[in-house]
PDB file of N, CA, C and O in Angstrom:
ATOM      1  N   GLN A 529     100.413  42.743 108.265  1.00  0.00           N
ATOM      2  CA  GLN A 529     101.324  42.869 109.022  1.00  0.00           C
ATOM      3  C   GLN A 529     102.502  42.517 110.052  1.00  0.00           C
ATOM      4  O   GLN A 529     103.358  41.887 110.793  1.00  0.00           O
ATOM      5  N   TRP A 530     101.164  41.317 110.911  1.00  0.00           N
ATOM      6  CA  TRP A 530     101.975  40.410 112.109  1.00  0.00           C
ATOM      7  C   TRP A 530     103.150  39.956 111.047  1.00  0.00           C
ATOM      8  O   TRP A 530     104.622  39.519 111.844  1.00  0.00           O
ATOM      9  N   ARG A 531     102.658  39.347 110.506  1.00  0.00           N
ATOM     10  CA  ARG A 531     103.922  38.535 109.560  1.00  0.00           C
ATOM     11  C   ARG A 531     105.515  38.956 109.340  1.00  0.00           C
ATOM     12  O   ARG A 531     106.677  38.478 109.334  1.00  0.00           O
ATOM     13  N   ASN A 532     105.516  39.910 108.574  1.00  0.00           N
ATOM     14  CA  ASN A 532     106.307  40.757 108.815  1.00  0.00           C
ATOM     15  C   ASN A 532     106.907  41.560 110.290  1.00  0.00           C
ATOM     16  O   ASN A 532     108.563  41.664 110.297  1.00  0.00           O
ATOM     17  N   VAL A 533     106.832  41.629 111.222  1.00  0.00           N
ATOM     18  CA  VAL A 533     106.425  41.678 112.283  1.00  0.00           C
ATOM     19  C   VAL A 533     107.646  40.789 112.772  1.00  0.00           C
ATOM     20  O   VAL A 533     108.737  40.501 113.646  1.00  0.00           O
ATOM     21  N   TRP A 534     106.952  39.248 112.961  1.00  0.00           N
ATOM     22  CA  TRP A 534     107.349  37.908 112.939  1.00  0.00           C
ATOM     23  C   TRP A 534     108.712  38.222 112.577  1.00  0.00           C
ATOM     24  O   TRP A 534     109.625  36.860 113.766  1.00  0.00           O
ATOM     25  N   GLY A 535     108.700  38.400 111.500  1.00  0.00           N
ATOM     26  CA  GLY A 535     110.469  38.713 110.724  1.00  0.00           C
ATOM     27  C   GLY A 535     111.246  38.982 111.253  1.00  0.00           C
ATOM     28  O   GLY A 535     112.393  38.819 111.910  1.00  0.00           O
ATOM     29  N   THR A 536     111.182  39.755 111.934  1.00  0.00           N
ATOM     30  CA  THR A 536     111.560  41.094 112.098  1.00  0.00           C
ATOM     31  C   THR A 536     112.286  41.160 113.810  1.00  0.00           C
ATOM     32  O   THR A 536     113.506  41.058 114.203  1.00  0.00           O
ATOM     33  N   ILE A 537     111.399  40.637 114.392  1.00  0.00           N
ATOM     34  CA  ILE A 537     112.039  40.628 115.634  1.00  0.00           C
ATOM     35  C   ILE A 537     112.510  38.864 115.967  1.00  0.00           C
ATOM     36  O   ILE A 537     112.565  38.256 117.171  1.00  0.00           O
ATOM     37  N   ARG A 538     113.138  38.172 115.538  1.00  0.00           N
ATOM     38  CA  ARG A 538     113.659  36.263 115.752  1.00  0.00           C
ATOM     39  C   ARG A 538     114.492  36.551 116.545  1.00  0.00           C
ATOM     40  O   ARG A 538     114.477  35.853 117.187  1.00  0.00           O
ATOM     41  N   ASN A 539     115.659  38.260 116.937  1.00  0.00           N
ATOM     42  CA  ASN A 539     116.285  37.633 118.021  1.00  0.00           C
ATOM     43  C   ASN A 539     116.076  37.843 119.496  1.00  0.00           C
ATOM     44  O   ASN A 539     116.308  37.823 120.474  1.00  0.00           O
ATOM     45  N   PHE A 540     114.264  38.145 119.826  1.00  0.00           N
ATOM     46  CA  PHE A 540     114.251  37.516 120.966  1.00  0.00           C
ATOM     47  C   PHE A 540     112.799  36.640 121.076  1.00  0.00           C
ATOM     48  O   PHE A 540     112.482  36.221 120.155  1.00  0.00           O
ATOM     49  N   ARG A 541     112.400  36.680 122.186  1.00  0.00           N
ATOM     50  CA  ARG A 541     111.948  35.368 122.134  1.00  0.00           C
ATOM     51  C   ARG A 541     110.776  35.767 122.507  1.00  0.00           C
ATOM     52  O   ARG A 541     110.028  36.662 123.029  1.00  0.00           O
ATOM     53  N   VAL A 542     110.199  34.819 121.781  1.00  0.00           N
ATOM     54  CA  VAL A 542     108.142  35.546 121.424  1.00  0.00           C
ATOM     55  C   VAL A 542     107.733  34.650 121.300  1.00  0.00           C
ATOM     56  O   VAL A 542     107.916  33.521 121.587  1.00  0.00           O
ATOM     57  N   ALA A 543     105.867  34.802 121.423  1.00  0.00           N
ATOM     58  CA  ALA A 543     105.341  34.449 121.600  1.00  0.00           C
ATOM     59  C   ALA A 543     104.445  34.768 120.744  1.00  0.00           C
ATOM     60  O   ALA A 543     103.182  35.790 121.040  1.00  0.00           O
ATOM     61  N   LEU A 544     103.507  34.100 119.833  1.00  0.00           N
ATOM     62  CA  LEU A 544     102.106  34.590 118.761  1.00  0.00           C
ATOM     63  C   LEU A 544     100.946  34.190 119.523  1.00  0.00           C
ATOM     64  O   LEU A 544     100.638  32.656 119.315  1.00  0.00           O
ATOM     65  N   ASP A 545     100.477  34.992 119.669  1.00  0.00           N
ATOM     66  CA  ASP A 545      98.462  34.994 120.686  1.00  0.00           C
ATOM     67  C   ASP A 545      97.720  34.743 118.903  1.00  0.00           C
ATOM     68  O   ASP A 545      97.295  36.021 119.230  1.00  0.00           O
ATOM     69  N   MET A 546      97.123  33.918 118.454  1.00  0.00           N
ATOM     70  CA  MET A 546      96.435  33.713 117.162  1.00  0.00           C
ATOM     71  C   MET A 546      95.257  33.598 117.975  1.00  0.00           C
ATOM     72  O   MET A 546      94.064  33.063 116.985  1.00  0.00           O
ATOM     73  N   ARG A 547      94.860  33.002 119.590  1.00  0.00           N
ATOM     74  CA  ARG A 547      93.350  32.945 119.445  1.00  0.00           C
ATOM     75  C   ARG A 547      92.496  33.540 118.836  1.00  0.00           C
ATOM     76  O   ARG A 547      92.559  34.593 118.898  1.00  0.00           O
ATOM     77  N   PRO A 548      90.637  33.461 118.646  1.00  0.00           N
ATOM     78  CA  PRO A 548      90.120  34.136 118.697  1.00  0.00           C
ATOM     79  C   PRO A 548      89.407  35.121 119.568  1.00  0.00           C
ATOM     80  O   PRO A 548      88.654  35.568 119.722  1.00  0.00           O
ATOM     81  N   GLU A 549      90.412  35.294 121.149  1.00  0.00           N
ATOM     82  CA  GLU A 549      89.914  36.888 121.525  1.00  0.00           C
ATOM     83  C   GLU A 549      89.768  37.634 121.453  1.00  0.00           C
ATOM     84  O   GLU A 549      90.381  38.026 120.694  1.00  0.00           O
ATOM     85  N   ARG A 550      89.322  38.478 122.507  1.00  0.00           N
ATOM     86  CA  ARG A 550      89.386  40.064 122.318  1.00  0.00           C
ATOM     87  C   ARG A 550      90.654  40.574 122.584  1.00  0.00           C
ATOM     88  O   ARG A 550      90.911  39.857 123.412  1.00  0.00           O
ATOM     89  N   LEU A 551      91.254  41.264 121.797  1.00  0.00           N
ATOM     90  CA  LEU A 551      92.825  42.107 122.637  1.00  0.00           C
ATOM     91  C   LEU A 551      92.960  42.304 124.052  1.00  0.00           C
ATOM     92  O   LEU A 551      93.357  42.321 124.810  1.00  0.00           O
ATOM     93  N   PRO A 552      91.246  42.860 124.871  1.00  0.00           N
ATOM     94  CA  PRO A 552      91.436  43.380 126.456  1.00  0.00           C
ATOM     95  C   PRO A 552      91.814  41.575 126.620  1.00  0.00           C
ATOM     96  O   PRO A 552      92.349  41.312 127.942  1.00  0.00           O
ATOM     97  N   ARG A 553      91.177  40.638 126.403  1.00  0.00           N
ATOM     98  CA  ARG A 553      91.126  39.083 127.733  1.00  0.00           C
ATOM     99  C   ARG A 553      92.911  38.916 126.789  1.00  0.00           C
ATOM    100  O   ARG A 553      93.538  38.358 127.784  1.00  0.00           O
ATOM    101  N   LYS A 554      93.170  38.840 125.389  1.00  0.00           N
ATOM    102  CA  LYS A 554      94.756  38.985 125.875  1.00  0.00           C
ATOM    103  C   LYS A 554      95.959  39.641 126.665  1.00  0.00           C
ATOM    104  O   LYS A 554      96.363  39.124 127.141  1.00  0.00           O
ATOM    105  N   ILE A 555      95.220  41.299 126.759  1.00  0.00           N
ATOM    106  CA  ILE A 555      96.805  41.785 127.537  1.00  0.00           C
ATOM    107  C   ILE A 555      96.221  41.437 128.853  1.00  0.00           C
ATOM    108  O   ILE A 555      97.137  41.024 129.280  1.00  0.00           O
ATOM    109  N   VAL A 556      94.951  40.952 129.280  1.00  0.00           N
ATOM    110  CA  VAL A 556      94.519  40.568 130.352  1.00  0.00           C
ATOM    111  C   VAL A 556      95.682  38.914 131.015  1.00  0.00           C
ATOM    112  O   VAL A 556      96.406  38.876 131.789  1.00  0.00           O
ATOM    113  N   ASP A 557      95.562  38.313 130.018  1.00  0.00           N
ATOM    114  CA  ASP A 557      96.058  36.889 129.994  1.00  0.00           C
ATOM    115  C   ASP A 557      97.417  37.284 130.285  1.00  0.00           C
ATOM    116  O   ASP A 557      98.097  36.118 130.557  1.00  0.00           O
ATOM    117  N   ALA A 558      98.377  38.223 129.472  1.00  0.00           N
ATOM    118  CA  ALA A 558      99.641  38.188 129.355  1.00  0.00           C
ATOM    119  C   ALA A 558     100.585  38.811 130.800  1.00  0.00           C
ATOM    120  O   ALA A 558     101.030  38.237 131.391  1.00  0.00           O
ATOM    121  N   ARG A 559      99.439  39.826 130.793  1.00  0.00           N
ATOM    122  CA  ARG A 559      99.837  40.025 132.509  1.00  0.00           C
ATOM    123  C   ARG A 559      99.948  39.206 133.755  1.00  0.00           C
ATOM    124  O   ARG A 559     100.733  39.431 134.126  1.00  0.00           O
ATOM    125  N   GLU A 560      98.445  38.377 133.412  1.00  0.00           N
ATOM    126  CA  GLU A 560      98.288  37.079 134.792  1.00  0.00           C
ATOM    127  C   GLU A 560      99.706  36.318 133.831  1.00  0.00           C
ATOM    128  O   GLU A 560     100.169  35.565 135.305  1.00  0.00           O
ATOM    129  N   SER A 561     100.264  35.960 132.927  1.00  0.00           N
ATOM    130  CA  SER A 561     100.973  35.298 133.100  1.00  0.00           C
ATOM    131  C   SER A 561     102.675  35.827 133.104  1.00  0.00           C
ATOM    132  O   SER A 561     103.689  34.690 132.597  1.00  0.00           O
ATOM    133  N   GLY A 562     102.733  36.558 133.201  1.00  0.00           N
ATOM    134  CA  GLY A 562     103.769  37.541 133.533  1.00  0.00           C
ATOM    135  C   GLY A 562     104.273  37.929 132.147  1.00  0.00           C
ATOM    136  O   GLY A 562     105.881  38.449 132.738  1.00  0.00           O
ATOM    137  N   ILE A 563     104.273  37.821 131.367  1.00  0.00           N
ATOM    138  CA  ILE A 563     104.741  39.017 130.083  1.00  0.00           C
ATOM    139  C   ILE A 563     105.125  40.002 129.817  1.00  0.00           C
ATOM    140  O   ILE A 563     104.137  41.241 130.057  1.00  0.00           O
ATOM    141  N   PRO A 564     106.392  40.539 129.906  1.00  0.00           N
ATOM    142  CA  PRO A 564     106.829  41.668 130.345  1.00  0.00           C
ATOM    143  C   PRO A 564     106.747  42.722 129.224  1.00  0.00           C
ATOM    144  O   PRO A 564     106.437  44.142 129.199  1.00  0.00           O
ATOM    145  N   LEU A 565     106.263  42.369 127.821  1.00  0.00           N
ATOM    146  CA  LEU A 565     105.672  42.810 126.841  1.00  0.00           C
ATOM    147  C   LEU A 565     105.246  42.581 125.635  1.00  0.00           C
ATOM    148  O   LEU A 565     105.297  41.779 125.395  1.00  0.00           O
ATOM    149  N   LEU A 566     104.104  43.415 125.318  1.00  0.00           N
ATOM    150  CA  LEU A 566     103.475  42.759 124.253  1.00  0.00           C
ATOM    151  C   LEU A 566     103.511  43.672 122.916  1.00  0.00           C
ATOM    152  O   LEU A 566     103.320  45.169 123.330  1.00  0.00           O
ATOM    153  N   ILE A 567     103.808  42.991 122.072  1.00  0.00           N
ATOM    154  CA  ILE A 567     103.597  43.982 120.952  1.00  0.00           C
ATOM    155  C   ILE A 567     102.299  43.642 119.924  1.00  0.00           C
ATOM    156  O   ILE A 567     102.001  42.678 119.961  1.00  0.00           O
ATOM    157  N   VAL A 568     101.639  44.227 119.510  1.00  0.00           N
ATOM    158  CA  VAL A 568     100.309  44.511 118.899  1.00  0.00           C
ATOM    159  C   VAL A 568     100.009  44.552 117.797  1.00  0.00           C
ATOM    160  O   VAL A 568     100.552  46.148 117.650  1.00  0.00           O
ATOM    161  N   VAL A 569      99.942  44.089 116.851  1.00  0.00           N
ATOM    162  CA  VAL A 569      99.946  44.613 115.963  1.00  0.00           C
ATOM    163  C   VAL A 569      97.562  44.404 115.111  1.00  0.00           C
ATOM    164  O   VAL A 569      97.740  43.282 115.170  1.00  0.00           O
ATOM    165  N   GLY A 570      97.411  45.462 115.765  1.00  0.00           N
ATOM    166  CA  GLY A 570      95.771  45.026 115.029  1.00  0.00           C
ATOM    167  C   GLY A 570      95.508  45.799 113.420  1.00  0.00           C
ATOM    168  O   GLY A 570      96.568  46.031 113.013  1.00  0.00           O
ATOM    169  N   ALA A 571      94.526  45.715 113.341  1.00  0.00           N
ATOM    170  CA  ALA A 571      93.760  46.605 112.237  1.00  0.00           C
ATOM    171  C   ALA A 571      94.854  48.069 112.081  1.00  0.00           C
ATOM    172  O   ALA A 571      94.803  48.309 110.843  1.00  0.00           O
ATOM    173  N   ARG A 572      94.325  49.110 113.130  1.00  0.00           N
ATOM    174  CA  ARG A 572      95.171  50.210 112.885  1.00  0.00           C
ATOM    175  C   ARG A 572      96.427  49.939 112.866  1.00  0.00           C
ATOM    176  O   ARG A 572      96.839  50.801 112.239  1.00  0.00           O
ATOM    177  N   GLU A 573      96.782  48.974 113.843  1.00  0.00           N
ATOM    178  CA  GLU A 573      98.853  48.818 113.479  1.00  0.00           C
ATOM    179  C   GLU A 573      99.168  48.994 111.947  1.00  0.00           C
ATOM    180  O   GLU A 573      99.631  49.237 111.285  1.00  0.00           O
ATOM    181  N   ALA A 574      98.098  47.790 111.672  1.00  0.00           N
ATOM    182  CA  ALA A 574      98.343  47.473 109.936  1.00  0.00           C
ATOM    183  C   ALA A 574      98.116  48.737 109.158  1.00  0.00           C
ATOM    184  O   ALA A 574      99.183  48.541 107.928  1.00  0.00           O
ATOM    185  N   LYS A 575      97.271  49.188 109.231  1.00  0.00           N
ATOM    186  CA  LYS A 575      96.688  50.333 108.631  1.00  0.00           C
ATOM    187  C   LYS A 575      97.390  51.895 108.564  1.00  0.00           C
ATOM    188  O   LYS A 575      98.125  52.551 107.286  1.00  0.00           O
ATOM    189  N   ASP A 576      97.953  51.980 109.232  1.00  0.00           N
ATOM    190  CA  ASP A 576      99.479  52.605 110.198  1.00  0.00           C
ATOM    191  C   ASP A 576     101.042  52.078 109.822  1.00  0.00           C
ATOM    192  O   ASP A 576     101.651  53.469 109.733  1.00  0.00           O
ATOM    193  N   GLU A 577     101.098  50.985 109.601  1.00  0.00           N
ATOM    194  CA  GLU A 577     102.178  50.519 109.503  1.00  0.00           C
ATOM    195  C   GLU A 577     103.615  51.133 110.765  1.00  0.00           C
ATOM    196  O   GLU A 577     103.729  51.518 110.775  1.00  0.00           O
ATOM    197  N   THR A 578     102.044  50.500 111.699  1.00  0.00           N
ATOM    198  CA  THR A 578     102.899  50.797 112.833  1.00  0.00           C
ATOM    199  C   THR A 578     103.059  49.728 113.773  1.00  0.00           C
ATOM    200  O   THR A 578     102.481  48.520 113.919  1.00  0.00           O
ATOM    201  N   VAL A 579     103.305  49.106 115.395  1.00  0.00           N
ATOM    202  CA  VAL A 579     103.225  48.446 116.021  1.00  0.00           C
ATOM    203  C   VAL A 579     103.003  48.936 116.797  1.00  0.00           C
ATOM    204  O   VAL A 579     103.476  50.402 117.644  1.00  0.00           O
ATOM    205  N   SER A 580     102.196  48.535 118.861  1.00  0.00           N
ATOM    206  CA  SER A 580     101.502  49.108 119.966  1.00  0.00           C
ATOM    207  C   SER A 580     102.381  48.635 120.725  1.00  0.00           C
ATOM    208  O   SER A 580     102.693  46.799 120.923  1.00  0.00           O
ATOM    209  N   LEU A 581     103.262  48.859 121.510  1.00  0.00           N
ATOM    210  CA  LEU A 581     104.209  48.294 122.634  1.00  0.00           C
ATOM    211  C   LEU A 581     103.629  48.067 124.042  1.00  0.00           C
ATOM    212  O   LEU A 581     103.710  49.883 124.282  1.00  0.00           O
ATOM    213  N   ARG A 582     102.969  47.711 124.754  1.00  0.00           N
ATOM    214  CA  ARG A 582     102.589  47.664 126.046  1.00  0.00           C
ATOM    215  C   ARG A 582     103.524  46.758 126.860  1.00  0.00           C
ATOM    216  O   ARG A 582     103.572  45.436 126.956  1.00  0.00           O
ATOM    217  N   TYR A 583     103.946  47.544 127.989  1.00  0.00           N
ATOM    218  CA  TYR A 583     104.486  46.782 128.690  1.00  0.00           C
ATOM    219  C   TYR A 583     103.853  46.635 130.018  1.00  0.00           C
ATOM    220  O   TYR A 583     102.988  47.732 130.456  1.00  0.00           O
ATOM    221  N   ARG A 584     104.878  45.706 130.517  1.00  0.00           N
ATOM    222  CA  ARG A 584     103.797  45.539 131.844  1.00  0.00           C
ATOM    223  C   ARG A 584     103.408  46.438 133.206  1.00  0.00           C
ATOM    224  O   ARG A 584     102.687  46.183 133.509  1.00  0.00           O
ATOM    225  N   ASP A 585     104.527  47.338 132.820  1.00  0.00           N
ATOM    226  CA  ASP A 585     104.673  48.349 133.760  1.00  0.00           C
ATOM    227  C   ASP A 585     103.160  49.713 133.448  1.00  0.00           C
ATOM    228  O   ASP A 585     102.959  50.311 134.495  1.00  0.00           O
ATOM    229  N   GLY A 586     102.255  49.009 132.705  1.00  0.00           N
ATOM    230  CA  GLY A 586     101.453  50.190 131.839  1.00  0.00           C
ATOM    231  C   GLY A 586     102.305  50.977 130.806  1.00  0.00           C
ATOM    232  O   GLY A 586     101.215  51.174 130.594  1.00  0.00           O
ATOM    233  N   ARG A 587     102.766  51.250 130.851  1.00  0.00           N
ATOM    234  CA  ARG A 587     103.128  51.992 129.624  1.00  0.00           C
ATOM    235  C   ARG A 587     103.216  51.492 128.291  1.00  0.00           C
ATOM    236  O   ARG A 587     103.282  50.168 128.471  1.00  0.00           O
ATOM    237  N   GLN A 588     102.821  52.504 127.035  1.00  0.00           N
ATOM    238  CA  GLN A 588     102.395  52.198 125.988  1.00  0.00           C
ATOM    239  C   GLN A 588     102.828  53.026 125.409  1.00  0.00           C
ATOM    240  O   GLN A 588     103.234  54.512 125.499  1.00  0.00           O
ATOM    241  N   SER A 589     103.423  52.768 123.795  1.00  0.00           N
ATOM    242  CA  SER A 589     103.525  53.744 122.411  1.00  0.00           C
ATOM    243  C   SER A 589     103.062  52.548 121.191  1.00  0.00           C
ATOM    244  O   SER A 589     103.700  51.586 120.851  1.00  0.00           O
ATOM    245  N   VAL A 590     102.757  53.226 120.567  1.00  0.00           N
ATOM    246  CA  VAL A 590     102.936  53.857 119.161  1.00  0.00           C
ATOM    247  C   VAL A 590     104.005  53.808 118.321  1.00  0.00           C
ATOM    248  O   VAL A 590     103.696  55.061 118.057  1.00  0.00           O
ATOM    249  N   LEU A 591     104.776  53.013 117.764  1.00  0.00           N
ATOM    250  CA  LEU A 591     106.073  53.551 116.702  1.00  0.00           C
ATOM    251  C   LEU A 591     105.330  52.619 115.747  1.00  0.00           C
ATOM    252  O   LEU A 591     105.192  51.884 115.152  1.00  0.00           O
ATOM    253  N   PRO A 592     106.371  53.374 114.481  1.00  0.00           N
ATOM    254  CA  PRO A 592     106.531  52.546 113.551  1.00  0.00           C
ATOM    255  C   PRO A 592     107.917  51.413 113.483  1.00  0.00           C
ATOM    256  O   PRO A 592     108.403  51.659 114.784  1.00  0.00           O
ATOM    257  N   LEU A 593     107.781  49.969 113.126  1.00  0.00           N
ATOM    258  CA  LEU A 593     108.056  49.289 113.082  1.00  0.00           C
ATOM    259  C   LEU A 593     110.075  49.498 113.643  1.00  0.00           C
ATOM    260  O   LEU A 593     109.984  48.977 114.680  1.00  0.00           O
ATOM    261  N   ALA A 594     110.460  49.888 112.308  1.00  0.00           N
ATOM    262  CA  ALA A 594     111.766  50.256 112.534  1.00  0.00           C
ATOM    263  C   ALA A 594     112.040  50.731 114.314  1.00  0.00           C
ATOM    264  O   ALA A 594     113.008  50.822 114.843  1.00  0.00           O
ATOM    265  N   GLU A 595     111.166  51.717 114.669  1.00  0.00           N
ATOM    266  CA  GLU A 595     111.717  52.314 115.447  1.00  0.00           C
ATOM    267  C   GLU A 595     111.349  51.757 117.287  1.00  0.00           C
ATOM    268  O   GLU A 595     111.865  51.880 118.072  1.00  0.00           O
ATOM    269  N   ALA A 596     110.459  51.165 116.871  1.00  0.00           N
ATOM    270  CA  ALA A 596     109.543  49.998 117.923  1.00  0.00           C
ATOM    271  C   ALA A 596     110.969  48.892 118.591  1.00  0.00           C
ATOM    272  O   ALA A 596     111.542  48.564 119.173  1.00  0.00           O
ATOM    273  N   ILE A 597     111.824  48.343 116.806  1.00  0.00           N
ATOM    274  CA  ILE A 597     112.643  47.607 116.762  1.00  0.00           C
ATOM    275  C   ILE A 597     113.675  48.027 117.518  1.00  0.00           C
ATOM    276  O   ILE A 597     115.110  47.185 119.002  1.00  0.00           O
ATOM    277  N   ASP A 598     114.766  49.054 117.225  1.00  0.00           N
ATOM    278  CA  ASP A 598     115.561  50.066 117.972  1.00  0.00           C
ATOM    279  C   ASP A 598     115.050  50.245 119.496  1.00  0.00           C
ATOM    280  O   ASP A 598     115.813  49.746 120.195  1.00  0.00           O
ATOM    281  N   ALA A 599     113.886  50.508 119.763  1.00  0.00           N
ATOM    282  CA  ALA A 599     113.656  50.630 121.581  1.00  0.00           C
ATOM    283  C   ALA A 599     113.859  49.009 121.410  1.00  0.00           C
ATOM    284  O   ALA A 599     114.406  49.302 123.230  1.00  0.00           O
ATOM    285  N   LEU A 600     113.441  48.005 121.231  1.00  0.00           N
ATOM    286  CA  LEU A 600     113.435  47.141 121.970  1.00  0.00           C
ATOM    287  C   LEU A 600     114.793  46.597 122.254  1.00  0.00           C
ATOM    288  O   LEU A 600     115.158  45.766 123.337  1.00  0.00           O
ATOM    289  N   HIS A 601     115.727  46.944 121.234  1.00  0.00           N
ATOM    290  CA  HIS A 601     117.008  46.487 121.080  1.00  0.00           C
ATOM    291  C   HIS A 601     117.537  46.768 122.568  1.00  0.00           C
ATOM    292  O   HIS A 601     118.645  46.541 122.778  1.00  0.00           O
ATOM    293  N   SER A 602     117.422  48.540 122.426  1.00  0.00           N
ATOM    294  CA  SER A 602     118.296  49.154 123.711  1.00  0.00           C
ATOM    295  C   SER A 602     117.359  48.852 125.044  1.00  0.00           C
ATOM    296  O   SER A 602     118.145  48.829 125.684  1.00  0.00           O
ATOM    297  N   ASP A 603     115.892  48.461 125.016  1.00  0.00           N
ATOM    298  CA  ASP A 603     115.737  47.934 126.654  1.00  0.00           C
ATOM    299  C   ASP A 603     115.866  46.448 126.502  1.00  0.00           C
ATOM    300  O   ASP A 603     117.190  46.130 127.679  1.00  0.00           O
ATOM    301  N   ALA A 604     116.470  45.540 125.791  1.00  0.00           N
ATOM    302  CA  ALA A 604     117.194  44.391 126.078  1.00  0.00           C
ATOM    303  C   ALA A 604     118.352  43.814 126.359  1.00  0.00           C
ATOM    304  O   ALA A 604     119.006  43.107 127.127  1.00  0.00           O
ATOM    305  N   PHE A 605     119.038  45.074 125.253  1.00  0.00           N
ATOM    306  CA  PHE A 605     120.475  44.698 125.761  1.00  0.00           C
ATOM    307  C   PHE A 605     121.219  46.047 126.558  1.00  0.00           C
ATOM    308  O   PHE A 605     122.809  46.161 126.596  1.00  0.00           O
ATOM    309  N   ARG A 606     120.572  46.807 126.774  1.00  0.00           N
ATOM    310  CA  ARG A 606     121.285  47.519 128.206  1.00  0.00           C
ATOM    311  C   ARG A 606     121.954  47.112 129.209  1.00  0.00           C
ATOM    312  O   ARG A 606     121.332  46.052 129.865  1.00  0.00           O
ATOM    313  N   LEU A 607     123.087  47.526 129.567  1.00  0.00           N
ATOM    314  CA  LEU A 607     123.729  46.906 130.695  1.00  0.00           C
ATOM    315  C   LEU A 607     122.899  47.148 132.454  1.00  0.00           C
ATOM    316  O   LEU A 607     122.483  48.537 132.497  1.00  0.00           O
ATOM    317  N   PRO A 608     122.489  46.135 133.074  1.00  0.00           N
ATOM    318  CA  PRO A 608     121.960  46.882 134.553  1.00  0.00           C
ATOM    319  C   PRO A 608     122.876  47.784 134.934  1.00  0.00           C
ATOM    320  O   PRO A 608     123.886  48.810 134.994  1.00  0.00           O
TER     321      PRO A 608
END
């Protein structure tokens, strides 16, 4: 399912982490690198056809892909 997500989020600046590390290690590395948002597509998300959004401030949500994209657009393009 990550390919589906990857194709859907082309309007955003993204980096794909395909390292063989476990998810907790990738999350720590992303936080240390200052990445504001992680989109997680693991086995559970693929099975449920969802994505997990993990924000730098600790918020998390699991949403269907279409809802996640809508949430990303509203967060990214809202006026300050």
